[in-house]
Coordinates of C-alpha atoms in Angstrom, one line a residue:
Chain O
M251 CA -0.1 15.0 -12.7
N252 CA 0.8 16.3 -9.2
L253 CA 4.6 16.8 -9.1
S254 CA 4.7 17.0 -5.3
R255 CA 3.1 13.5 -5.1
L256 CA 5.4 12.2 -7.8
A257 CA 8.4 13.5 -5.9
A258 CA 7.1 12.0 -2.7
V259 CA 7.0 8.5 -4.4
V260 CA 10.5 8.9 -5.8
G261 CA 11.8 10.1 -2.5
K262 CA 10.2 7.2 -0.6
E263 CA 11.6 4.7 -3.1
F264 CA 15.1 6.0 -2.7
L265 CA 14.8 5.8 1.1
E266 CA 13.7 2.2 0.9
M267 CA 16.5 1.4 -1.6
R268 CA 19.1 2.9 0.8
R269 CA 17.8 0.6 3.6
N270 CA 17.8 -2.5 1.5
R271 CA 21.4 -3.8 1.5
L272 CA 20.6 -6.9 -0.7
L273 CA 19.1 -4.6 -3.3
L274 CA 22.0 -2.2 -3.1
W275 CA 24.5 -5.1 -3.8
T276 CA 22.3 -6.3 -6.6
I277 CA 22.4 -2.9 -8.2
G278 CA 26.0 -2.1 -7.4
L279 CA 27.8 -5.3 -8.4
P280 CA 27.0 -5.6 -12.2
P281 CA 28.2 -2.0 -13.0
L282 CA 31.3 -2.6 -10.9
A283 CA 32.1 -5.9 -12.6
L284 CA 31.4 -4.5 -16.1
T285 CA 33.6 -1.4 -15.3
L286 CA 36.5 -3.5 -14.1
L287 CA 36.3 -6.1 -16.9
P288 CA 37.7 -4.1 -19.9
P289 CA 40.9 -2.9 -18.1
A290 CA 41.3 -6.4 -16.7
I291 CA 41.0 -8.0 -20.1
L292 CA 43.2 -5.4 -21.8
L293 CA 45.9 -6.1 -19.2
A294 CA 45.5 -9.8 -19.5
V295 CA 45.7 -9.7 -23.3
R296 CA 48.9 -7.6 -23.0
Y297 CA 50.8 -9.5 -20.3
L298 CA 49.6 -13.0 -20.6
P299 CA 51.0 -15.3 -23.4
A300 CA 48.2 -15.4 -26.0
Q301 CA 47.6 -16.8 -29.4
E302 CA 48.4 -14.6 -32.3
V303 CA 45.3 -13.0 -33.7
S304 CA 45.1 -13.3 -37.5
P305 CA 43.6 -10.4 -39.5
E306 CA 40.9 -12.8 -40.8
E307 CA 39.5 -13.2 -37.3
I308 CA 38.5 -9.6 -37.1
S309 CA 38.0 -9.0 -40.7
G310 CA 34.3 -8.5 -40.3
F311 CA 34.8 -5.6 -37.9
A312 CA 37.6 -4.1 -40.0
K313 CA 35.5 -4.3 -43.1
L314 CA 32.8 -2.1 -41.5
V315 CA 35.3 0.6 -40.5
P316 CA 37.3 1.4 -43.7
Q317 CA 39.0 4.4 -42.1
L318 CA 40.9 2.1 -39.8
T319 CA 43.2 0.8 -42.5
S320 CA 46.2 2.4 -40.8
F321 CA 45.5 0.2 -37.7
S322 CA 47.7 -2.8 -36.9
T323 CA 46.0 -6.1 -36.2
D324 CA 46.6 -5.7 -32.5
E325 CA 45.2 -2.2 -32.5
L326 CA 42.1 -3.4 -34.4
M327 CA 41.7 -6.2 -32.0
E328 CA 41.9 -3.9 -29.0
L329 CA 39.5 -1.4 -30.6
F330 CA 37.0 -4.2 -31.4
L331 CA 37.2 -5.5 -27.8
L332 CA 36.6 -2.1 -26.3
R333 CA 33.8 -1.2 -28.6
T334 CA 32.2 -4.5 -27.7
F335 CA 32.4 -3.5 -24.0
L336 CA 30.9 -0.1 -24.8
T337 CA 27.9 -1.9 -26.3
I338 CA 27.7 -4.4 -23.4
F339 CA 27.5 -1.4 -21.1
L340 CA 24.0 -0.9 -22.6
L341 CA 22.9 -4.0 -20.7
L342 CA 23.2 -2.1 -17.4
P343 CA 20.3 0.2 -17.9
L344 CA 18.2 -2.8 -19.0
V345 CA 19.0 -5.2 -16.1
L346 CA 19.4 -2.9 -13.1
P347 CA 16.1 -1.1 -13.1
L348 CA 14.2 -4.3 -13.6
T349 CA 15.5 -5.6 -10.3
I350 CA 14.5 -2.3 -8.6
A351 CA 11.1 -2.1 -10.2
A352 CA 10.3 -5.8 -9.5
H353 CA 11.0 -5.2 -5.8
S354 CA 9.2 -1.9 -5.8
I355 CA 5.8 -3.1 -7.0
I356 CA 5.8 -6.6 -5.6
G357 CA 7.3 -5.3 -2.4
E358 CA 4.2 -3.2 -1.9
K359 CA 2.1 -6.3 -2.5
Q360 CA 4.1 -8.4 0.0
L361 CA 4.0 -5.7 2.7
R362 CA 0.3 -5.0 2.0
T363 CA 1.1 -1.3 1.7
L364 CA -0.8 -0.8 -1.5
E365 CA -4.2 -0.4 0.1
P366 CA -3.2 2.5 2.4
L367 CA -1.3 4.0 -0.6
L368 CA -4.2 3.7 -3.0
S369 CA -6.6 5.2 -0.4
T370 CA -4.7 8.5 -0.7
P371 CA -5.4 10.9 -3.6
I372 CA -2.5 9.5 -5.6
T373 CA -3.3 8.6 -9.2
T374 CA -2.2 5.4 -10.9
A375 CA -0.1 7.3 -13.3
E376 CA 1.7 9.3 -10.5
L377 CA 2.3 6.1 -8.6
L378 CA 3.7 4.1 -11.6
L379 CA 5.7 7.0 -13.0
G380 CA 7.2 7.8 -9.5
K381 CA 8.2 4.2 -9.1
S382 CA 9.6 4.0 -12.7
L383 CA 11.7 7.2 -12.2
A384 CA 13.1 5.9 -8.9
A385 CA 14.2 2.7 -10.7
V386 CA 15.5 4.4 -13.8
A387 CA 17.7 7.0 -12.0
P388 CA 20.1 4.7 -10.2
A389 CA 20.5 2.5 -13.3
V390 CA 21.2 5.5 -15.5
V391 CA 23.7 7.0 -13.0
A392 CA 25.4 3.6 -12.8
T393 CA 25.6 3.4 -16.6
W394 CA 27.0 6.9 -16.8
L395 CA 29.6 6.1 -14.1
A396 CA 30.6 3.0 -16.1
Y397 CA 31.1 5.0 -19.3
A398 CA 32.9 7.7 -17.3
V399 CA 35.3 5.3 -15.7
F400 CA 35.9 3.6 -19.0
F401 CA 36.8 6.7 -20.9
S402 CA 38.9 8.2 -18.1
T403 CA 41.0 5.1 -17.6
M404 CA 41.5 4.1 -21.2
P405 CA 44.2 6.6 -22.2
W406 CA 46.5 4.8 -19.8
L407 CA 45.4 1.3 -20.8
V408 CA 45.2 1.3 -24.6
S409 CA 48.3 0.4 -26.5
T410 CA 48.4 3.5 -28.8
P411 CA 46.7 6.9 -28.6
Q412 CA 45.0 6.3 -32.0
V413 CA 43.0 3.4 -30.5
Y414 CA 41.7 5.9 -27.8
R415 CA 41.0 8.5 -30.4
A416 CA 39.0 6.0 -32.4
L417 CA 36.9 5.2 -29.3
L418 CA 36.0 8.9 -28.8
E419 CA 32.9 8.9 -31.0
P420 CA 29.6 10.8 -30.5
T421 CA 27.9 7.4 -30.7
W422 CA 28.8 6.6 -27.1
L423 CA 27.8 10.0 -25.9
L424 CA 24.4 9.5 -27.4
A425 CA 24.3 5.9 -26.1
A426 CA 25.0 7.2 -22.5
V427 CA 22.8 10.3 -22.6
A428 CA 19.8 9.2 -24.7
L429 CA 19.7 5.5 -25.2
S430 CA 20.5 4.4 -21.6
P431 CA 17.6 6.3 -20.0
L432 CA 15.3 5.1 -22.7
L433 CA 16.4 1.5 -22.3
S434 CA 16.0 1.9 -18.5
L435 CA 12.5 3.2 -19.0
L436 CA 11.7 0.2 -21.3
S437 CA 12.9 -2.2 -18.7
V438 CA 11.0 -0.5 -15.9
S439 CA 7.8 -0.2 -17.9
C440 CA 7.9 -3.9 -18.7
G441 CA 8.7 -4.7 -15.0
V442 CA 5.8 -2.5 -13.8
A443 CA 3.4 -4.0 -16.3
I444 CA 4.3 -7.5 -15.5
S445 CA 4.6 -7.1 -11.7
A446 CA 1.1 -5.7 -11.7
R447 CA 0.0 -9.2 -12.7
V448 CA 2.3 -11.5 -10.8
N449 CA 3.3 -12.0 -7.2
D450 CA 6.9 -13.0 -7.3
P451 CA 9.8 -10.6 -8.2
R452 CA 11.6 -13.5 -9.9
S453 CA 8.8 -13.8 -12.5
T454 CA 9.4 -10.2 -13.4
Q455 CA 13.1 -10.5 -13.5
S456 CA 12.9 -13.5 -15.9
V457 CA 11.7 -11.0 -18.5
S458 CA 15.2 -9.5 -18.5
V459 CA 16.3 -12.5 -20.5
L460 CA 14.0 -11.2 -23.3
L461 CA 15.0 -7.6 -22.9
I462 CA 18.7 -8.1 -23.2
L463 CA 18.3 -10.0 -26.5
P464 CA 18.4 -6.9 -28.7
V465 CA 21.6 -5.7 -27.1
I466 CA 23.2 -9.1 -27.4
S467 CA 22.1 -9.2 -31.0
V468 CA 23.9 -5.9 -31.6
V469 CA 27.1 -7.3 -30.0
A470 CA 26.9 -10.5 -32.1
G471 CA 26.0 -8.5 -35.2
Q472 CA 29.1 -6.4 -34.9
A473 CA 31.3 -9.4 -34.1
V474 CA 30.3 -11.2 -37.3
G475 CA 30.5 -8.0 -39.3
W476 CA 26.8 -7.6 -40.2
F477 CA 26.6 -4.0 -39.0
L478 CA 28.3 -1.5 -36.8
L479 CA 26.6 0.4 -34.0
D480 CA 27.1 3.9 -35.4
L481 CA 25.4 7.2 -34.8
R482 CA 22.7 6.6 -37.4
L483 CA 21.8 3.2 -36.1
L484 CA 21.8 4.5 -32.5
C485 CA 19.5 7.4 -33.4
V486 CA 17.0 5.0 -35.1
G487 CA 17.3 2.6 -32.2
S488 CA 16.7 5.4 -29.7
A489 CA 13.6 6.6 -31.5
L490 CA 12.3 3.1 -31.7
V491 CA 12.9 2.4 -28.0
A492 CA 11.2 5.8 -27.1
L493 CA 8.1 4.7 -29.0
V494 CA 8.0 1.3 -27.4
D495 CA 8.5 3.0 -24.0
A496 CA 5.5 5.2 -24.4
A497 CA 3.3 2.2 -25.5
I498 CA 4.4 0.0 -22.6
L499 CA 4.0 2.8 -20.0
Y500 CA 0.5 3.4 -21.2
A501 CA -0.3 -0.3 -21.2
G502 CA 1.2 -0.5 -17.7
V503 CA -1.2 2.1 -16.4
L504 CA -4.1 0.3 -18.0
L505 CA -3.0 -3.1 -16.6
F506 CA -2.6 -1.7 -13.1
D507 CA -6.2 -2.2 -12.1
R508 CA -6.7 -1.0 -8.5
E509 CA -9.7 -3.3 -7.9
T510 CA -8.0 -6.5 -9.1
I511 CA -4.9 -5.7 -7.1
L512 CA -6.7 -5.0 -3.9
T513 CA -9.1 -7.9 -4.1
R514 CA -7.1 -10.7 -5.7
W515 CA -3.5 -10.2 -4.5
K516 CA -2.9 -12.5 -1.5
Chain U
M1294 CA -21.8 12.7 6.0
I1295 CA -21.9 9.2 4.6
R1296 CA -25.0 7.9 2.7
A1297 CA -25.2 4.5 0.9
E1298 CA -28.2 3.7 -1.2
G1299 CA -28.6 0.1 -2.5
L1300 CA -24.9 -0.4 -2.6
S1301 CA -24.0 -3.9 -3.9
K1302 CA -20.7 -5.5 -4.9
Q1303 CA -20.3 -8.8 -6.8
F1304 CA -17.0 -10.5 -7.5
G1305 CA -17.8 -13.0 -10.4
G1306 CA -20.6 -15.1 -9.0
F1307 CA -19.9 -14.2 -5.4
V1308 CA -22.1 -11.4 -3.8
A1309 CA -19.9 -9.6 -1.2
A1310 CA -22.5 -6.9 -0.4
R1311 CA -26.1 -6.7 -1.4
D1312 CA -28.3 -3.7 -1.5
L1313 CA -26.8 -1.8 1.5
S1314 CA -28.5 1.4 2.5
F1315 CA -27.6 3.4 5.6
E1316 CA -26.5 6.8 6.7
V1317 CA -23.9 8.1 9.0
K1318 CA -24.6 11.5 10.5
P1319 CA -21.9 14.1 11.0
G1320 CA -19.9 13.6 14.2
E1321 CA -21.3 10.1 14.6
I1322 CA -19.5 6.8 15.2
F1323 CA -21.3 4.1 13.2
A1324 CA -20.2 0.5 13.8
L1325 CA -20.5 -2.1 11.1
L1326 CA -20.8 -5.5 12.8
G1327 CA -20.8 -8.8 11.0
P1328 CA -19.1 -12.2 10.8
N1329 CA -16.1 -12.8 8.6
G1330 CA -17.0 -12.4 4.9
A1331 CA -20.1 -10.4 5.8
G1332 CA -18.9 -7.6 3.5
K1333 CA -17.7 -5.1 6.0
T1334 CA -14.3 -4.5 4.4
T1335 CA -15.9 -4.5 0.9
T1336 CA -18.3 -1.8 2.1
V1337 CA -15.5 0.3 3.4
R1338 CA -13.5 -0.2 0.2
M1339 CA -16.5 0.9 -1.9
L1340 CA -17.1 4.0 0.3
A1341 CA -13.3 4.9 0.3
C1342 CA -13.3 4.7 -3.5
L1343 CA -10.9 1.8 -3.6
I1344 CA -13.2 -0.5 -5.5
G1345 CA -16.3 0.4 -7.5
P1346 CA -19.8 -0.8 -6.5
T1347 CA -21.6 -3.1 -8.9
S1348 CA -24.8 -1.2 -8.3
G1349 CA -26.2 1.4 -6.0
Q1350 CA -24.7 4.8 -5.1
A1351 CA -23.0 6.5 -2.2
V1352 CA -22.2 10.0 -1.1
V1353 CA -19.2 10.6 1.2
A1354 CA -18.4 14.1 2.6
G1355 CA -20.9 15.5 0.1
L1356 CA -19.2 14.0 -2.9
Q1357 CA -20.4 11.2 -5.2
V1358 CA -18.6 7.9 -5.1
G1359 CA -17.6 6.8 -8.5
R1360 CA -17.6 10.4 -9.9
Q1361 CA -15.4 12.4 -7.5
D1362 CA -13.1 9.6 -6.2
D1363 CA -9.9 11.6 -6.1
A1364 CA -11.6 14.4 -4.2
I1365 CA -13.2 11.9 -1.7
R1366 CA -9.8 10.2 -1.1
A1367 CA -8.3 13.6 -0.3
R1368 CA -11.0 14.2 2.4
I1369 CA -11.2 10.9 4.1
G1370 CA -8.8 8.9 6.3
V1371 CA -8.7 5.1 6.0
L1372 CA -7.3 2.6 8.5
T1373 CA -7.0 -0.6 6.5
E1374 CA -7.4 -4.1 7.9
T1375 CA -3.6 -4.6 8.0
P1376 CA -1.4 -1.7 9.0
G1377 CA 0.6 -1.9 5.7
L1378 CA 3.6 0.1 6.8
Y1379 CA 7.0 0.5 5.1
E1380 CA 9.0 -1.8 7.4
K1381 CA 12.5 -0.4 6.6
L1382 CA 11.4 3.2 7.1
S1383 CA 10.9 4.9 10.5
P1384 CA 7.5 6.1 11.8
A1385 CA 8.5 9.7 10.9
Q1386 CA 9.5 8.7 7.3
N1387 CA 6.3 6.7 6.9
L1388 CA 4.1 9.6 8.0
R1389 CA 6.0 12.2 6.1
F1390 CA 5.5 10.2 2.9
F1391 CA 1.8 10.0 3.4
A1392 CA 1.6 13.7 4.5
R1393 CA 3.1 14.6 1.1
L1394 CA 0.6 12.4 -0.7
Y1395 CA -2.2 14.3 1.1
G1396 CA -0.7 17.6 -0.1
L1397 CA 0.4 19.0 3.2
D1398 CA 3.0 21.8 3.0
A1399 CA 6.5 21.4 4.5
A1400 CA 5.8 23.2 7.7
R1401 CA 2.5 21.4 8.3
I1402 CA 4.1 18.1 7.6
D1403 CA 6.5 18.6 10.4
S1404 CA 3.9 19.8 12.9
Q1405 CA 1.4 17.1 12.0
V1406 CA 3.9 14.3 12.2
A1407 CA 5.2 15.5 15.5
R1408 CA 1.7 16.0 16.8
Y1409 CA 0.4 12.5 16.0
L1410 CA 3.6 10.7 17.1
E1411 CA 3.3 12.5 20.4
M1412 CA -0.4 11.9 20.7
L1413 CA 0.0 8.1 20.2
G1414 CA 3.1 7.8 22.3
L1415 CA 5.5 7.0 19.4
S1416 CA 7.8 10.1 19.7
A1417 CA 10.6 8.3 21.5
R1418 CA 11.0 5.8 18.6
R1419 CA 10.2 8.2 15.8
D1420 CA 13.5 7.4 13.9
E1421 CA 13.7 3.7 14.4
P1422 CA 12.7 1.3 11.6
V1423 CA 9.1 0.1 11.9
S1424 CA 10.3 -3.5 11.5
G1425 CA 11.1 -3.6 15.2
F1426 CA 7.7 -2.4 16.3
S1427 CA 5.0 -4.4 18.2
K1428 CA 1.6 -5.0 16.6
G1429 CA 0.1 -2.3 18.9
M1430 CA 2.7 0.3 17.8
R1431 CA 2.1 -0.5 14.2
Q1432 CA -1.6 -0.1 14.6
K1433 CA -1.2 3.3 16.3
L1434 CA 1.1 4.4 13.6
A1435 CA -1.4 3.3 10.9
I1436 CA -4.1 5.3 12.7
A1437 CA -1.8 8.4 12.9
R1438 CA -1.2 8.0 9.1
A1439 CA -5.0 8.1 8.5
M1440 CA -5.2 11.3 10.6
L1441 CA -2.4 13.4 9.2
H1442 CA -4.5 15.5 6.9
E1443 CA -7.3 16.0 9.6
P1444 CA -10.0 14.3 7.6
Q1445 CA -13.6 14.8 8.7
V1446 CA -14.6 11.3 7.7
L1447 CA -12.7 8.2 8.9
F1448 CA -13.0 4.6 8.0
L1449 CA -11.5 2.3 10.6
D1450 CA -11.4 -1.4 9.7
E1451 CA -10.8 -3.5 12.8
P1452 CA -8.8 -0.9 14.6
S1453 CA -8.1 -3.0 17.7
S1454 CA -7.8 -6.4 16.0
G1455 CA -5.1 -8.5 17.5
L1456 CA -4.0 -5.9 20.0
D1457 CA -3.3 -6.7 23.7
P1458 CA -5.9 -5.2 26.1
E1459 CA -3.7 -2.2 27.0
A1460 CA -3.0 -1.3 23.4
A1461 CA -6.7 -1.9 22.5
R1462 CA -7.7 0.5 25.2
V1463 CA -5.3 3.2 24.0
V1464 CA -6.8 2.8 20.5
R1465 CA -10.3 3.0 21.8
E1466 CA -9.6 6.1 23.8
F1467 CA -8.1 7.7 20.8
I1468 CA -11.2 6.9 18.7
A1469 CA -13.4 8.4 21.4
E1470 CA -11.2 11.6 21.3
L1471 CA -11.7 11.7 17.5
R1472 CA -15.5 11.5 18.0
D1473 CA -15.3 14.3 20.6
E1474 CA -13.5 16.4 18.0
G1475 CA -16.6 16.0 15.8
R1476 CA -15.3 13.6 13.2
T1477 CA -17.6 11.1 11.5
I1478 CA -16.3 7.5 11.9
L1479 CA -17.3 4.3 10.2
L1480 CA -16.0 1.5 12.4
C1481 CA -15.8 -2.1 11.2
T1482 CA -15.2 -4.4 14.1
H1483 CA -15.7 -7.9 15.4
N1484 CA -15.3 -6.6 18.9
L1485 CA -18.8 -6.2 20.3
D1486 CA -17.7 -4.6 23.5
E1487 CA -15.8 -2.0 21.4
A1488 CA -18.8 -1.3 19.3
D1489 CA -21.0 -1.1 22.4
R1490 CA -18.7 1.4 24.1
L1491 CA -17.9 3.6 21.1
A1492 CA -20.7 3.5 18.6
D1493 CA -23.6 5.8 18.5
R1494 CA -25.3 3.5 16.2
I1495 CA -24.7 0.0 14.9
G1496 CA -25.4 -1.7 11.6
V1497 CA -25.4 -5.5 11.6
I1498 CA -24.6 -6.9 8.2
K1499 CA -24.3 -10.3 6.6
Q1500 CA -24.0 -9.4 2.9
R1501 CA -27.2 -7.3 3.4
M1502 CA -28.0 -4.9 6.2
I1503 CA -29.9 -6.8 8.8
E1504 CA -30.6 -4.1 11.3
V1505 CA -29.5 -0.6 12.1
G1506 CA -30.0 1.3 15.4
T1507 CA -28.4 2.2 18.7
A1508 CA -27.3 -0.7 20.8
D1509 CA -30.1 0.0 23.3
A1510 CA -32.7 0.3 20.6
L1511 CA -31.6 -3.1 19.1
R1512 CA -31.8 -4.7 22.6
R1513 CA -35.3 -3.3 23.1
R1514 CA -36.5 -4.3 19.7
L1515 CA -35.3 -7.9 20.2
Y1516 CA -35.8 -8.5 23.9
G1517 CA -38.0 -5.7 25.1
S1518 CA -37.0 -4.0 28.3
S1519 CA -37.1 -5.4 31.8
L1520 CA -36.3 -4.8 35.4
A1521 CA -34.6 -7.5 37.6
V1522 CA -35.6 -7.2 41.3
R1523 CA -33.9 -9.3 44.0
L1524 CA -35.8 -9.9 47.2
R1525 CA -35.1 -11.5 50.5
G1526 CA -37.5 -14.5 50.5
A1527 CA -39.9 -13.6 47.7
T1528 CA -43.6 -14.6 48.3
D1529 CA -46.4 -15.3 45.9
A1530 CA -48.3 -12.3 47.3
Q1531 CA -45.4 -10.0 46.4
V1532 CA -45.3 -11.4 42.9
A1533 CA -49.0 -10.9 42.5
A1534 CA -48.6 -7.3 43.8
V1535 CA -46.1 -6.3 41.0
R1536 CA -48.1 -8.3 38.4
A1537 CA -51.0 -6.1 39.2
L1538 CA -49.2 -2.9 38.2
A1539 CA -50.6 -1.6 34.9
F1540 CA -47.2 -1.0 33.2
V1541 CA -45.9 -4.5 34.0
S1542 CA -46.6 -6.8 31.1
D1543 CA -45.1 -10.0 32.4
V1544 CA -43.3 -11.3 35.6
T1545 CA -40.9 -14.2 35.6
R1546 CA -39.8 -15.6 39.0
R1547 CA -36.4 -17.1 39.3
G1548 CA -36.1 -18.1 43.0
D1549 CA -35.8 -14.8 44.9
E1550 CA -35.4 -12.7 41.7
L1551 CA -38.3 -11.3 39.8
L1552 CA -37.9 -10.3 36.1
L1553 CA -40.4 -7.7 35.2
A1554 CA -41.1 -7.0 31.5
M1555 CA -42.0 -3.3 31.2
P1556 CA -41.3 -0.2 29.1
E1557 CA -39.0 2.5 30.4
P1558 CA -37.7 0.6 33.5
A1559 CA -35.6 3.6 34.6
R1560 CA -38.7 5.7 35.0
T1561 CA -41.0 3.2 36.6
A1562 CA -38.6 1.4 38.9
P1563 CA -39.5 3.5 41.9
D1564 CA -43.2 2.5 41.5
V1565 CA -42.2 -1.1 41.5
V1566 CA -40.1 -0.7 44.6
R1567 CA -42.9 1.2 46.4
E1568 CA -45.4 -1.6 45.6
L1569 CA -43.1 -4.4 46.8
V1570 CA -42.3 -2.6 50.1
R1571 CA -46.0 -2.1 50.5
A1572 CA -46.5 -5.9 50.0
G1573 CA -43.9 -6.4 52.8
A1574 CA -40.9 -7.3 50.6
D1575 CA -37.3 -6.8 51.6
V1576 CA -35.8 -5.4 48.4
V1577 CA -32.1 -6.3 48.0
S1578 CA -31.3 -4.9 44.6
V1579 CA -33.0 -3.4 41.5
V1580 CA -31.3 -3.3 38.2
E1581 CA -32.4 -2.7 34.6
E1582 CA -31.9 -6.0 32.8
R1583 CA -29.5 -5.4 29.9
R1584 CA -28.9 -8.1 27.4
S1585 CA -25.4 -8.1 26.0
L1586 CA -24.7 -6.8 22.6
E1587 CA -23.4 -10.3 21.9
D1588 CA -26.9 -11.7 22.4
V1589 CA -28.3 -9.0 20.1
Y1590 CA -25.6 -9.8 17.5
L1591 CA -26.0 -13.5 17.5
T1592 CA -29.8 -13.3 17.4
L1593 CA -29.6 -11.0 14.4
V1594 CA -26.8 -12.9 12.5
D1595 CA -27.6 -16.5 13.4
G1596 CA -31.2 -16.2 14.5
R1597 CA -30.3 -17.6 18.0
P1598 CA -32.7 -16.7 20.8

């Protein structure tokens, strides 16, 4: 693996991204929307007339966190809502890089830049890893920013300090630092592997529907009280995603057949 | 510098190239001529290690195709059929990216990018996005990209295709400069005039190699060599006088013009003129008859006379 060539690919991808306004909006809007949504909903819940929430409605969640017995129903509701958002933030590293990766590989096909690129000494692994890193980095940074904005604004938005204290768990630090990059890599590896076989970025993006299912399942599972995304579950999940990442990256390199790409892509 | 032996490529049931054998000597421009689908691009792709041959073997820059592909790719420059440039990036950014892939250090990247942009007249627009460039400018930029690492072997696939005459001339002059620098060039082209002007030798292919040689050798092989002599009021006696010359194998009379089939017209033309003057002829012009490369090409490819 030649690091200089790897850095060249990453640098070129960033340059192209900076010049693609549509792509920048596509990358920028979801994190912005997801970051603004929790404060907006908290304020809406607080200031708009709403139905009284009965303890039964969030009993599933309360049951999973026995140490929250001192919390009022409103506090529990707020905590449940915010934890749900923190889980939903994990969609960002899945969805964002897929858009970037789809444009990255299929863009090369459409511009017919792959043949000159492949006629250089670059290896398939360097090319794919460079493109993957370039797609992962902005998504991870966007996810970190979303978490940072969330945790820095919440002290002023939550109803009581104990809700905020309950939010400050190592689970979310691990989610941001470890799971987000791994999920990004999963998304990109899938994108790269699929876009090596199709000609339309939309085909690749449609895979995102499948990729977000596990995260949606976690949100739903917490809502109905089946389980809670805690540190242990997150560690197991991260290890599992890391294994899948490695397998799909390897498959991506195998699927990226230079000859097929050059002779059959039109 | 390039040697192909029995190189073949098959895609499913379609044979793109069959049993190609040829050699390109160091410092030579070798033109591959052939109709669409003749296998020119496939041949270049095999030699540039972009696709693997189905059978046969090849050596490029002293390295074995199929065994030392990465090393070969580092030593060759390839101009692909389409320029394939990053449209949103500037010429300088496009070139810097490729220079890094070829492993140039930072100082050399700057100097090489500046050198080739200047050489191909793109310096003034070095920081503008390529999307606004004409076809000719794109092609020049693609050639610069293939040259950044100063390869000794160059594969140029249709370098002047679709260019206006002025841009095509700039590209041709640049290729001639590259030959003068001693680089070995494999040139794929449809442009027969370009091949005639630039190539030291020509290979005519249609899946298989039909003929290889210099343009003049191909002309001689197909049509022999002849001298066209225009007279003022040619007579039968004058025709008989040249026919009697030992080295003249045939004489065709077309009005006042005599077409003399003979070896080495350039050497024997003075003897012909002397004999005609002795026979009382007024010689208006004497030229060596040259069939166009197009005639040669069509005869070889389609069997047309």
